[in-house]
Amino acid sequence: MTHIPPRQQKVEDKDRRFYVVAPGSCYLKLQQEAIQRGTDLWTLSGAVLRAWLDAGCPDLGFQGQSPEKSPSPPPSSSPLAHDQGAGQ
């Protein structure tokens, strides 16, 4: 029977390649950016992912608006705002 191995004090953090899925236009833009930065697509993509992880995986503004938020301003607490017939 196998047992759970003990945790190691020092683990080698090797570079690994793995696949991601993105539209072809995104792939092309990353490839062009990698060329402009003097690196390859794999290294640039890894650096971007690492920076995103190091930043705590922020949403970067891609989160949809929550349903309780409305683009219109909140209703006024002024009594005149509610009395639409006054002053006309």
Coordinates of C-alpha atoms in Angstrom, one line a residue:
M1 CA 0.0 0.0 0.0
T2 CA 1.3 3.5 -0.9
H3 CA 1.6 6.2 1.7
I4 CA 1.4 10.0 1.5
P5 CA 4.9 11.3 1.1
P6 CA 6.1 13.9 3.6
R7 CA 6.2 17.5 2.6
Q8 CA 9.6 18.7 1.3
Q9 CA 11.3 21.7 2.7
K10 CA 12.6 22.9 -0.7
V11 CA 10.8 22.2 -3.9
E12 CA 12.3 23.1 -7.3
D13 CA 10.1 25.5 -9.1
K14 CA 10.7 24.4 -12.7
D15 CA 9.3 26.3 -15.7
R16 CA 6.4 24.4 -17.2
R17 CA 4.6 24.9 -20.5
F18 CA 0.9 24.4 -20.7
Y19 CA -1.9 25.2 -23.1
V20 CA -4.5 27.9 -22.9
V21 CA -7.3 28.7 -25.2
A22 CA -7.8 32.2 -26.7
P23 CA -9.1 33.6 -30.0
G24 CA -6.6 33.7 -32.9
S25 CA -6.6 37.5 -32.8
C26 CA -5.4 37.3 -29.1
Y27 CA -2.7 34.8 -30.0
L28 CA -1.5 37.0 -32.8
K29 CA -1.4 40.1 -30.6
L30 CA 0.5 38.3 -27.9
Q31 CA 2.9 36.9 -30.5
Q32 CA 3.5 40.4 -31.9
E33 CA 4.0 41.9 -28.5
A34 CA 6.5 39.2 -27.6
I35 CA 8.5 40.0 -30.7
Q36 CA 8.5 43.7 -29.8
R37 CA 9.7 42.8 -26.3
G38 CA 12.4 40.5 -27.6
T39 CA 11.0 37.3 -26.1
D40 CA 8.8 34.4 -27.2
L41 CA 5.1 33.9 -26.8
W42 CA 5.4 31.3 -24.0
T43 CA 7.6 33.5 -21.9
L44 CA 5.5 36.6 -22.3
S45 CA 2.3 34.8 -21.6
G46 CA 3.8 33.2 -18.5
A47 CA 5.0 36.6 -17.3
V48 CA 1.5 38.1 -17.8
L49 CA -0.1 35.2 -15.9
R50 CA 2.4 35.4 -13.1
A51 CA 1.9 39.2 -12.7
W52 CA -1.8 38.6 -12.6
L53 CA -1.5 35.9 -9.9
D54 CA 1.0 38.1 -7.9
A55 CA -1.6 40.9 -8.0
G56 CA -4.2 38.6 -6.4
C57 CA -6.1 37.7 -9.6
P58 CA -7.8 41.1 -10.0
D59 CA -10.9 41.3 -12.2
L60 CA -9.2 44.1 -14.2
G61 CA -12.5 45.8 -15.0
F62 CA -14.1 42.8 -16.8
Q63 CA -16.6 42.2 -14.1
G64 CA -20.2 42.9 -15.1
Q65 CA -22.2 45.5 -13.3
S66 CA -24.0 44.2 -10.3
P67 CA -27.8 44.1 -10.5
E68 CA -28.3 46.4 -7.5
K69 CA -26.3 49.2 -9.1
S70 CA -28.2 51.5 -11.4
P71 CA -26.8 54.0 -14.0
S72 CA -29.4 56.5 -12.8
P73 CA -28.7 58.7 -9.7
P74 CA -30.4 57.7 -6.4
P75 CA -33.8 59.3 -5.7
S76 CA -33.7 62.7 -4.0
S77 CA -34.6 63.1 -0.4
S78 CA -35.9 66.6 -1.1
P79 CA -39.7 67.0 -0.6
L80 CA -39.8 69.2 -3.7
A81 CA -38.5 66.4 -5.9
H82 CA -41.4 64.2 -5.0
D83 CA -44.0 67.0 -5.4
Q84 CA -43.9 67.1 -9.2
G85 CA -46.9 69.5 -9.5
A86 CA -45.4 72.2 -7.4
G87 CA -43.7 75.1 -9.1
Q88 CA -45.2 74.5 -12.5

